[in-house]
Coordinates of C-alpha atoms in Angstrom, one line a residue:
M1 CA 101.3 107.2 107.5
K2 CA 101.0 108.3 104.0
A3 CA 98.1 107.3 101.5
Y4 CA 98.9 105.2 98.7
N5 CA 97.4 104.8 95.4
R6 CA 94.8 101.7 95.6
K7 CA 96.0 100.3 92.3
I8 CA 99.6 100.0 93.5
V9 CA 98.3 98.3 96.6
V10 CA 96.1 96.2 94.9
T11 CA 99.1 95.1 92.9
L12 CA 101.4 94.7 95.6
I13 CA 99.0 92.5 97.3
A14 CA 98.6 90.5 94.1
A15 CA 102.4 90.1 93.9
M16 CA 102.5 89.0 97.4
L17 CA 99.9 86.1 97.2
T18 CA 101.7 85.0 94.2
M19 CA 105.2 85.0 95.2
S20 CA 105.3 84.8 99.3
L21 CA 106.0 82.0 101.4
A22 CA 104.0 83.6 104.2
A23 CA 102.4 81.4 106.8
C24 CA 99.0 82.6 105.4
S25 CA 99.9 81.1 101.8
S26 CA 101.6 78.0 103.4
S27 CA 98.4 77.2 105.6
K28 CA 96.4 77.4 102.3
E29 CA 98.1 74.4 100.8
N30 CA 99.2 72.8 104.3
G31 CA 97.6 74.4 107.2
G32 CA 100.6 76.0 108.5
A33 CA 104.0 77.6 107.6
A34 CA 106.8 76.6 105.6
S35 CA 107.5 72.9 105.5
S36 CA 111.3 73.2 105.9
A37 CA 110.8 73.2 109.9
A38 CA 107.6 70.9 110.0
P39 CA 107.5 68.4 112.8
S40 CA 107.3 64.9 111.9
A41 CA 103.9 63.1 111.7
S42 CA 104.6 61.6 114.8
E43 CA 104.9 64.9 116.4
S44 CA 102.0 66.3 114.9
A45 CA 99.8 63.1 115.6
S46 CA 97.0 63.4 118.6
V47 CA 99.0 61.8 121.4
E48 CA 98.2 62.4 125.0
P49 CA 101.3 62.9 127.0
S50 CA 101.8 62.5 130.6
P51 CA 101.5 65.8 132.8
A52 CA 105.2 65.8 132.8
E53 CA 105.5 65.7 129.3
E54 CA 102.5 68.2 128.4
A55 CA 104.7 71.0 130.6
A56 CA 107.3 71.3 127.9
D57 CA 105.6 70.2 124.9
P58 CA 104.6 73.0 122.6
M59 CA 102.1 70.9 121.2
G60 CA 101.0 68.8 124.2
R61 CA 97.3 68.3 124.6
F62 CA 95.4 69.6 127.7
D63 CA 94.0 66.7 129.7
P64 CA 91.4 67.4 130.7
P65 CA 90.7 69.7 127.9
I66 CA 90.3 73.4 128.8
E67 CA 87.9 76.1 127.6
V68 CA 89.3 79.3 126.3
T69 CA 87.2 82.3 125.6
A70 CA 88.0 84.7 122.7
V71 CA 86.4 87.5 120.6
R72 CA 87.2 88.5 116.9
S73 CA 86.1 90.0 113.8
V74 CA 84.5 88.2 110.8
A75 CA 84.2 89.8 107.7
T76 CA 81.0 89.7 105.8
T77 CA 82.8 88.5 103.0
M78 CA 84.2 85.4 104.8
K79 CA 83.1 82.2 103.2
F80 CA 81.7 79.2 104.8
E81 CA 80.5 75.8 103.4
N82 CA 79.2 72.3 104.4
G83 CA 77.6 73.8 107.7
D84 CA 80.9 75.3 108.9
T85 CA 80.4 78.6 111.0
I86 CA 83.1 80.5 112.9
D87 CA 82.3 78.6 116.1
N88 CA 82.4 75.3 114.6
N89 CA 84.9 74.6 111.8
A90 CA 87.9 72.3 111.3
W91 CA 90.4 74.8 113.1
T92 CA 88.1 74.7 116.3
K93 CA 88.0 71.2 116.0
L94 CA 91.9 70.6 115.4
Y95 CA 92.2 72.9 118.7
E96 CA 90.1 70.6 120.5
K97 CA 91.4 67.2 119.3
E98 CA 95.0 68.1 119.3
L99 CA 95.7 70.6 121.9
G100 CA 92.5 70.2 124.0
I101 CA 91.3 73.4 123.9
K102 CA 87.7 74.1 123.3
L103 CA 87.3 77.8 121.9
K104 CA 84.3 79.5 122.7
Y105 CA 83.8 82.9 121.1
L106 CA 81.9 85.6 123.3
W107 CA 81.0 87.4 120.0
A108 CA 82.4 87.6 116.6
V109 CA 81.3 91.0 114.6
D110 CA 82.3 92.7 111.6
P111 CA 85.5 94.6 111.5
S112 CA 84.0 98.1 111.3
Q113 CA 82.1 97.2 114.7
Y114 CA 85.2 95.5 116.5
E115 CA 86.7 98.4 118.4
Q116 CA 83.7 99.7 119.8
K117 CA 82.3 96.3 120.9
L118 CA 85.8 95.8 122.7
N119 CA 85.8 98.9 124.2
V120 CA 82.6 98.4 125.8
M121 CA 84.0 94.8 127.4
M122 CA 86.9 97.1 128.7
T123 CA 84.6 99.4 130.6
T124 CA 82.9 96.3 132.2
G125 CA 86.2 94.6 133.2
K126 CA 85.0 91.3 131.9
L127 CA 87.3 90.4 128.8
P128 CA 87.9 87.1 127.0
D129 CA 90.9 85.1 127.6
I130 CA 92.3 86.0 124.0
M131 CA 91.8 89.0 122.0
P132 CA 93.3 90.4 118.5
V133 CA 94.0 94.1 119.0
S134 CA 95.9 96.9 117.2
G135 CA 99.1 98.1 119.0
A136 CA 97.3 101.3 120.5
K137 CA 94.7 98.9 122.0
M138 CA 97.4 96.8 123.4
K139 CA 99.3 99.6 124.8
Q140 CA 95.9 100.8 126.4
L141 CA 94.9 97.5 127.9
Y142 CA 98.8 97.4 129.1
D143 CA 98.4 100.8 130.9
A144 CA 95.2 99.4 132.5
G145 CA 97.0 96.5 133.9
Q146 CA 94.7 94.1 132.1
L147 CA 97.2 92.1 130.0
E148 CA 99.4 89.1 130.9
D149 CA 103.1 88.9 130.5
L150 CA 103.6 86.2 127.9
A151 CA 107.3 86.2 128.1
E152 CA 107.5 82.9 130.1
A153 CA 104.7 81.1 128.0
L154 CA 106.6 81.8 124.9
E155 CA 109.8 80.7 126.1
K156 CA 108.3 77.3 127.6
Y157 CA 105.9 76.5 125.2
G158 CA 106.8 78.0 121.9
S159 CA 107.5 75.5 119.4
E160 CA 111.0 75.9 117.3
R161 CA 109.1 77.1 114.1
T162 CA 107.0 79.8 116.1
K163 CA 110.1 81.1 118.0
E164 CA 112.1 81.1 114.7
L165 CA 109.3 83.0 112.8
L166 CA 108.9 85.5 115.7
S167 CA 112.5 86.3 115.7
K168 CA 113.2 86.5 111.8
D169 CA 112.4 90.2 111.8
G170 CA 115.4 90.7 114.2
G171 CA 113.1 91.2 117.1
E172 CA 111.1 94.0 115.8
G173 CA 107.7 92.5 116.6
L174 CA 108.4 91.3 119.9
N175 CA 110.1 94.4 121.1
S176 CA 107.1 96.4 119.8
A177 CA 104.9 94.4 122.1
T178 CA 107.3 94.6 125.1
F179 CA 106.9 97.0 128.0
K180 CA 109.2 97.3 131.2
G181 CA 110.5 93.8 130.3
Q182 CA 107.0 92.2 129.6
L183 CA 105.9 90.8 126.6
V184 CA 102.3 91.5 126.3
G185 CA 101.3 90.4 122.9
L186 CA 102.2 88.3 119.9
P187 CA 102.9 90.2 117.0
L188 CA 101.2 89.3 113.5
N189 CA 104.2 90.6 111.5
P190 CA 104.3 90.4 107.6
G191 CA 107.7 91.9 107.5
S192 CA 109.3 95.4 106.6
T193 CA 112.2 94.5 104.3
D194 CA 109.9 94.6 101.2
T195 CA 108.8 98.0 102.4
A196 CA 112.5 99.4 101.5
P197 CA 113.1 101.7 98.5
L198 CA 115.3 100.8 95.6
L199 CA 116.5 103.0 92.7
W200 CA 115.1 101.9 89.2
L201 CA 116.9 103.0 86.3
R202 CA 116.8 102.4 82.3
A203 CA 120.1 100.5 81.9
D204 CA 119.9 100.8 78.2
W205 CA 119.5 104.5 78.3
L206 CA 122.7 104.6 80.9
K207 CA 124.6 102.7 78.2
K208 CA 123.4 104.7 75.4
L209 CA 124.5 108.1 77.0
N210 CA 127.7 106.6 78.2
L211 CA 126.8 107.1 81.8
P212 CA 128.1 105.3 85.0
E213 CA 126.2 103.3 87.1
P214 CA 125.1 105.6 90.1
K215 CA 127.3 105.6 93.3
T216 CA 126.6 109.0 94.6
M217 CA 123.9 111.4 94.7
D218 CA 125.8 113.8 92.3
D219 CA 125.7 110.8 90.0
A220 CA 121.8 110.6 90.5
L221 CA 121.3 114.1 89.7
A222 CA 123.3 114.0 86.5
I223 CA 121.4 110.7 85.2
A224 CA 118.1 112.6 86.0
E225 CA 118.9 115.6 84.1
A226 CA 120.7 113.7 81.3
F227 CA 117.5 111.4 81.0
A228 CA 115.4 114.5 80.6
K229 CA 117.7 116.5 78.0
Q230 CA 119.8 114.2 76.2
D231 CA 117.4 112.1 73.9
P232 CA 117.9 108.8 75.7
D233 CA 115.4 107.1 73.7
G234 CA 116.9 108.2 70.1
N235 CA 114.0 109.9 68.6
S236 CA 115.2 113.2 68.0
K237 CA 112.5 114.6 70.2
N238 CA 112.2 116.2 73.6
D239 CA 109.6 114.0 75.1
T240 CA 111.5 111.9 78.1
Y241 CA 111.4 112.7 81.6
G242 CA 113.8 112.5 84.3
L243 CA 113.2 111.8 87.9
G244 CA 109.5 110.5 88.2
I245 CA 107.9 111.4 91.5
A246 CA 104.5 110.6 92.9
K247 CA 102.3 113.4 93.6
E248 CA 101.8 112.5 96.8
L249 CA 105.7 112.4 97.4
Y250 CA 105.9 109.2 99.4
G251 CA 105.0 105.6 99.0
F252 CA 106.2 102.0 97.4
F253 CA 105.8 103.6 94.0
A254 CA 107.7 106.8 92.9
G255 CA 108.4 108.0 96.4
L256 CA 110.9 110.5 97.6
E257 CA 112.0 108.2 100.5
G258 CA 114.9 106.3 98.6
F259 CA 116.2 109.7 97.1
S260 CA 116.1 111.2 100.7
N261 CA 118.0 108.3 102.2
G262 CA 120.7 108.9 99.8
Y263 CA 121.1 112.0 101.9
G264 CA 120.7 110.6 105.3
A265 CA 117.1 111.7 105.6
Y266 CA 114.2 109.6 106.5
P267 CA 110.6 111.1 106.0
G268 CA 107.5 110.0 107.3
I269 CA 109.7 107.6 110.1
W270 CA 110.8 108.3 113.5
V271 CA 114.5 108.5 114.1
K272 CA 117.2 109.3 116.7
D273 CA 117.8 113.0 116.3
A274 CA 121.1 114.6 117.2
S275 CA 120.1 114.7 121.1
G276 CA 119.5 111.0 120.8
A277 CA 115.6 111.5 121.4
L278 CA 113.2 110.0 118.9
G279 CA 112.2 112.8 116.2
Y280 CA 110.0 113.0 113.2
G281 CA 112.4 112.3 110.1
S282 CA 110.5 114.8 107.9
I283 CA 111.6 117.8 110.2
Q284 CA 115.1 116.9 110.7
P285 CA 117.7 119.3 109.0
E286 CA 118.8 116.6 106.5
M287 CA 115.4 117.1 104.8
K288 CA 116.0 120.6 104.1
T289 CA 119.2 119.4 102.2
V290 CA 117.0 117.1 100.4
L291 CA 114.5 119.6 99.3
A292 CA 117.4 122.2 98.1
N293 CA 118.6 119.5 95.8
L294 CA 115.1 118.5 94.6
Q295 CA 114.4 122.1 93.9
K296 CA 117.8 122.7 92.0
L297 CA 116.9 119.3 90.1
Y298 CA 113.2 120.3 89.1
A299 CA 114.6 124.0 87.9
A300 CA 117.3 122.1 85.7
G301 CA 114.3 120.1 84.2
G302 CA 115.7 116.8 85.8
V303 CA 112.3 116.2 87.4
D304 CA 109.4 115.3 85.5
Q305 CA 107.7 119.1 85.4
E306 CA 104.3 117.7 85.7
Y307 CA 104.6 115.2 88.6
G308 CA 102.2 117.3 90.8
V309 CA 99.2 116.2 88.7
K310 CA 100.0 112.7 87.6
N311 CA 98.6 109.9 89.3
A312 CA 100.2 106.5 89.7
D313 CA 98.3 105.1 86.5
V314 CA 100.1 107.9 84.4
L315 CA 103.2 107.5 85.6
I316 CA 103.1 103.6 85.0
Q317 CA 102.0 104.2 81.6
D318 CA 105.0 106.9 81.0
V319 CA 107.6 104.1 82.1
N320 CA 105.7 101.6 79.9
S321 CA 105.7 103.9 76.9
G322 CA 109.5 104.6 77.2
K323 CA 109.3 108.2 78.4
L324 CA 110.3 107.9 82.0
G325 CA 113.4 106.0 82.9
M326 CA 114.1 106.9 86.5
L327 CA 112.1 106.3 89.8
Y328 CA 112.6 105.3 93.4
G329 CA 110.2 102.4 94.4
A330 CA 109.6 98.9 96.0
H331 CA 110.8 95.4 95.1
Y332 CA 107.8 94.7 92.8
M333 CA 108.2 97.5 90.3
P334 CA 109.1 95.3 87.3
L335 CA 105.6 93.6 87.8
L336 CA 103.9 97.1 86.9
F337 CA 106.3 97.5 83.8
Q338 CA 106.1 94.1 81.8
E339 CA 104.1 96.0 79.0
G340 CA 106.9 98.0 78.5
K341 CA 109.2 95.2 78.2
N342 CA 106.6 93.8 75.7
K343 CA 106.5 96.5 73.7
D344 CA 110.3 97.1 73.6
P345 CA 112.8 94.3 73.6
N346 CA 115.5 96.7 74.6
F347 CA 113.5 98.0 77.6
D348 CA 116.1 97.3 80.5
L349 CA 114.9 98.7 83.7
R350 CA 116.9 97.3 86.8
P351 CA 117.1 98.1 90.5
Y352 CA 120.5 99.8 91.9
R353 CA 121.6 100.3 95.6
L354 CA 120.7 103.8 96.7
P355 CA 123.4 106.1 95.9
S356 CA 124.6 108.2 98.7
A357 CA 126.0 111.7 99.2
S358 CA 128.2 111.2 102.2
G359 CA 130.4 108.5 100.8
E360 CA 129.0 106.0 103.3
A361 CA 126.3 103.3 102.5
A362 CA 122.7 104.7 102.0
K363 CA 120.4 103.0 104.1
P364 CA 117.0 102.4 102.7
Q365 CA 114.2 103.2 105.4
T366 CA 111.5 100.5 106.5
A367 CA 108.1 100.7 107.5
F368 CA 106.9 99.3 110.8
S369 CA 104.5 96.5 109.6
V370 CA 102.9 95.0 112.4
A371 CA 99.2 96.1 112.5
E372 CA 97.8 93.2 114.8
Y373 CA 98.7 91.5 118.1
Y374 CA 97.3 88.5 120.1
V375 CA 96.8 89.3 123.9
V376 CA 95.6 87.7 127.0
R377 CA 93.8 89.4 129.9
K378 CA 95.3 89.3 132.9
G379 CA 94.5 86.5 135.3
A380 CA 93.5 84.1 132.5
E381 CA 94.5 80.5 134.0
H382 CA 96.1 79.3 130.7
P383 CA 98.1 82.0 128.9
E384 CA 100.1 79.2 127.1
A385 CA 96.8 78.4 125.4
L386 CA 97.7 81.4 123.2
V387 CA 101.3 80.2 122.3
K388 CA 99.9 76.6 121.4
L389 CA 97.3 78.1 119.1
L390 CA 100.1 80.2 117.3
N391 CA 102.2 76.7 117.2
A392 CA 99.1 75.1 115.8
F393 CA 99.0 77.5 112.8
N394 CA 102.9 77.4 112.2
T395 CA 102.9 73.7 112.0
V396 CA 102.3 71.7 108.8
W397 CA 99.7 69.1 109.5
P398 CA 99.7 65.5 107.9
K399 CA 97.5 66.0 104.8
E400 CA 95.8 62.9 105.5
Q401 CA 94.5 64.2 108.8
Y402 CA 93.9 67.7 108.2
P403 CA 93.5 68.3 104.2
A404 CA 94.2 71.6 102.6
E405 CA 90.5 71.6 101.6
E406 CA 89.3 71.8 105.2
I407 CA 92.1 74.0 106.9
G408 CA 93.7 75.8 103.9
V409 CA 91.7 76.6 100.9
N410 CA 88.9 75.1 99.1
G411 CA 88.4 76.9 95.7
A412 CA 87.3 80.4 96.9
V413 CA 86.6 79.4 100.4
E414 CA 89.7 80.7 102.6
K415 CA 89.4 78.2 105.5
W416 CA 92.8 79.3 106.9
Q417 CA 91.0 82.4 107.9
Y418 CA 88.8 80.5 110.7
A419 CA 91.7 80.3 112.7
L420 CA 92.0 82.6 115.6
V421 CA 95.6 83.0 116.0
R422 CA 97.5 83.5 112.6
G423 CA 101.3 83.5 112.3
S424 CA 103.4 85.1 109.5
N425 CA 106.9 84.7 107.9
P426 CA 108.4 88.4 107.8
T427 CA 111.2 87.5 105.6
A428 CA 108.9 85.2 103.3
N429 CA 110.4 86.9 100.1
L430 CA 113.9 86.7 101.1
D431 CA 113.4 83.0 101.7
N432 CA 111.9 82.6 98.4
F433 CA 114.8 84.4 96.7
E434 CA 117.5 82.2 98.6
I435 CA 115.7 78.9 97.7
L436 CA 115.0 80.1 93.9
K437 CA 118.6 81.2 93.8
Q438 CA 119.8 77.7 94.7
A439 CA 117.7 75.9 92.5
L440 CA 118.6 78.2 89.4
E441 CA 122.2 78.0 90.0
K442 CA 122.2 74.1 90.2
D443 CA 119.2 74.0 87.8
D444 CA 117.6 71.7 90.3
E445 CA 113.9 72.1 90.9
S446 CA 114.0 69.5 93.9
V447 CA 114.9 71.9 96.4
L448 CA 111.7 74.2 95.6
D449 CA 108.3 74.1 97.5
K450 CA 105.8 72.6 95.4
T451 CA 103.0 74.1 97.8
T452 CA 104.2 77.7 97.1
G453 CA 104.6 79.6 94.1
Q454 CA 108.2 78.7 93.7
P455 CA 108.0 76.3 90.9
F456 CA 106.0 78.6 88.9
I457 CA 108.5 81.5 89.4
F458 CA 111.5 79.2 88.7
K459 CA 109.8 78.2 85.4
T460 CA 109.1 81.8 84.5
I461 CA 112.7 82.8 85.2
K462 CA 113.9 79.9 83.2
D463 CA 111.7 80.7 80.4
Y464 CA 113.2 84.4 80.3
Q465 CA 116.6 83.3 80.3
A466 CA 115.6 81.1 77.4
G467 CA 114.5 84.1 75.6
D468 CA 110.9 84.5 76.6
N469 CA 110.4 88.1 77.5
L470 CA 107.1 87.5 79.4
G471 CA 109.2 86.2 82.2
W472 CA 111.2 89.6 82.5
G473 CA 109.2 91.1 85.4
Y474 CA 109.5 88.1 87.9
S475 CA 113.3 87.6 86.9
L476 CA 113.9 91.2 87.7
V477 CA 112.3 90.6 91.2
F478 CA 113.7 87.0 92.1
G479 CA 116.4 86.3 89.3
P480 CA 120.2 87.1 89.3
G481 CA 120.6 91.0 89.7
G482 CA 117.0 91.3 90.9
S483 CA 115.6 93.3 93.6
Q484 CA 115.3 90.7 96.3
E485 CA 119.2 89.8 95.6
L486 CA 119.7 93.5 96.7
L487 CA 117.4 93.3 99.5
A488 CA 119.0 90.3 100.7
D489 CA 122.4 92.0 100.9
Y490 CA 121.1 94.9 102.7
N491 CA 119.6 92.3 105.0
R492 CA 122.7 90.4 105.7
N493 CA 124.8 93.6 106.4
S494 CA 122.2 95.4 108.7
G495 CA 122.0 97.6 105.7
F496 CA 118.2 99.0 106.5
K497 CA 117.2 102.0 108.7
P498 CA 114.0 100.9 110.4
N499 CA 111.3 103.0 111.9
E500 CA 112.5 103.7 115.6
F501 CA 108.5 103.9 116.7
L502 CA 107.3 100.4 116.9
S503 CA 103.9 101.1 117.8
A504 CA 100.4 101.9 116.3
P505 CA 99.6 105.7 116.2
T506 CA 99.3 107.6 119.5
E507 CA 96.2 109.3 120.7
V508 CA 97.0 112.9 119.2
M509 CA 98.9 111.1 116.0
S510 CA 95.6 109.7 115.2
Q511 CA 93.8 112.9 115.4
K512 CA 96.7 115.2 114.0
L513 CA 98.8 113.4 111.5
A514 CA 96.5 113.6 108.6
S515 CA 96.4 117.4 108.6
L516 CA 100.1 117.4 109.5
N517 CA 100.9 115.2 106.4
K518 CA 98.6 117.7 104.0
L519 CA 100.9 120.4 105.6
E520 CA 104.1 118.6 104.6
L521 CA 102.8 117.6 101.0
E522 CA 102.1 121.5 100.4
A523 CA 105.0 123.0 102.1
F524 CA 107.3 120.3 100.1
T525 CA 105.7 120.5 96.9
K526 CA 106.0 124.4 96.5
I527 CA 109.7 124.0 97.7
I528 CA 110.4 121.4 95.1
M529 CA 108.6 123.6 92.2
G530 CA 110.3 126.8 93.1
S531 CA 107.0 128.8 94.3
A532 CA 108.3 128.7 97.9
P533 CA 112.2 129.4 98.8
I534 CA 114.2 126.6 100.7
D535 CA 114.2 128.5 103.8
S536 CA 110.2 128.1 103.8
F537 CA 111.2 124.5 105.2
D538 CA 112.0 126.1 108.7
E539 CA 108.7 127.8 108.8
F540 CA 107.0 124.2 107.9
V541 CA 108.9 122.6 111.0
A542 CA 107.8 125.5 113.2
N543 CA 104.2 125.1 112.0
W544 CA 104.3 121.1 112.2
K545 CA 105.4 121.5 115.7
K546 CA 102.8 124.0 116.7
L547 CA 99.7 122.3 115.0
G548 CA 100.1 119.2 116.9
G549 CA 103.9 117.8 116.2
D550 CA 105.4 118.8 119.5
V551 CA 102.5 117.1 121.5
I552 CA 103.0 113.9 119.0
T553 CA 106.8 113.7 119.8
Q554 CA 105.8 114.1 123.4
E555 CA 103.6 111.0 123.0
V556 CA 106.4 109.0 121.3
A557 CA 109.0 110.2 124.2
A558 CA 106.5 108.8 126.6
W559 CA 106.2 105.4 124.5
A560 CA 110.0 105.3 124.2
A561 CA 110.4 105.8 128.0
S562 CA 107.6 102.8 128.4
R563 CA 110.2 100.2 126.8

């Protein structure tokens, strides 16, 4: 969708690697997903069941072994050691020993060549048994009648842990791979809850100016103006800003999504319009209301007047130097602003639920996060092999049989990447939060998973509570009153507004969306800054439709009809 500042993305990834209990990080330590649902050692051991047992056993071994063909991408940066190759490594050996699956790669190429190589195979009609593909490619293969329905295989052979992980996103990933009742792909879904925007405010400034915590959008507008005009830092200078906005307007850092959500607008995602059809959020009437209020706020000085020329690095520095005290952003914001707390112990940036203009609770929008699916060619003899390979990744294997150094990570060598089929936990950080909450409330470290970053975060939060401000950032993410606590509450109460379009970009979307996004950025920026009247929004909508938006909307409607 929209482009994000590279440093922000890198920071987010770093935070995820440190904090998440995702399947990948678990596999680095144990070779599988979270240990709380791990099978017993006897379940994981290599035991040859009878054919009757095998039919109902998610980890049952094919006897005699079967050969399964596959293709995949292998980045040039992937590291190997001790004679390992992508064709022969601990994972391929595990597949054969534990599952009776001999994995044969027809080819493995750099990611930049994967799509083209797969396209050539599609023209020949000679596809491998298993393929990792994008959502667009999955739909193309489905439309050509080249994919197996995996619903029965998943129901019959999916392990308890695999089914749990695939359902933790509320069915979003599986629904995105289902057409006319046929499940044609298994999604790799990192989850969408962490993409939801929250409002971040300097609570110490609220207190100094005697302002209430924001409940309504009028409250938020008043706070933005007060932060810009009423000297919240007390230095008798006109040097503080109100609402901080990314010059790109959207994104996990200082984006307008959260502000817009307060008015029931959902830019950049697809929602049901007044007719019940899927419409692009940025062109809906509610967005005009958002822009009208932003234009007034900007004119009143409540928006950073130079936002259009400031990159993310400058905005981060504005917060850390005590000049900016209000922005919308993702759960990890405090990790960007630890420097501000180090400089000023009174620095009290906190997350808040999204204020609402309607009196009803505002719903933070979430992004569709599935980028890859695993599919099986039509006519493959054993479609259940894909499910079993996923089960294997989601299993915590006994360390004496499969040490982390062999199937997880050994120094800089990430061997979990050798697995053809990988799983993920879409609520990893919410799970982390619940466990850390229990540990903190009971002051009991025994509940922590020592193979993850939980013990580090627990200690960091405890140190902060004891007076060490260096733990402030992690405490504001996972501690009491932190961002994950708010997201957990939204999640419990179905409080998110998800993207209704659960697919990769359509053909015309891929061709036109970048130029349409540019059109949107230019039109909205002019309106906010007052160089264009609010009614120019209607002209933008007409141009958006004419320049490809109507065709994209038709594509989205066709996708919805295929469900």
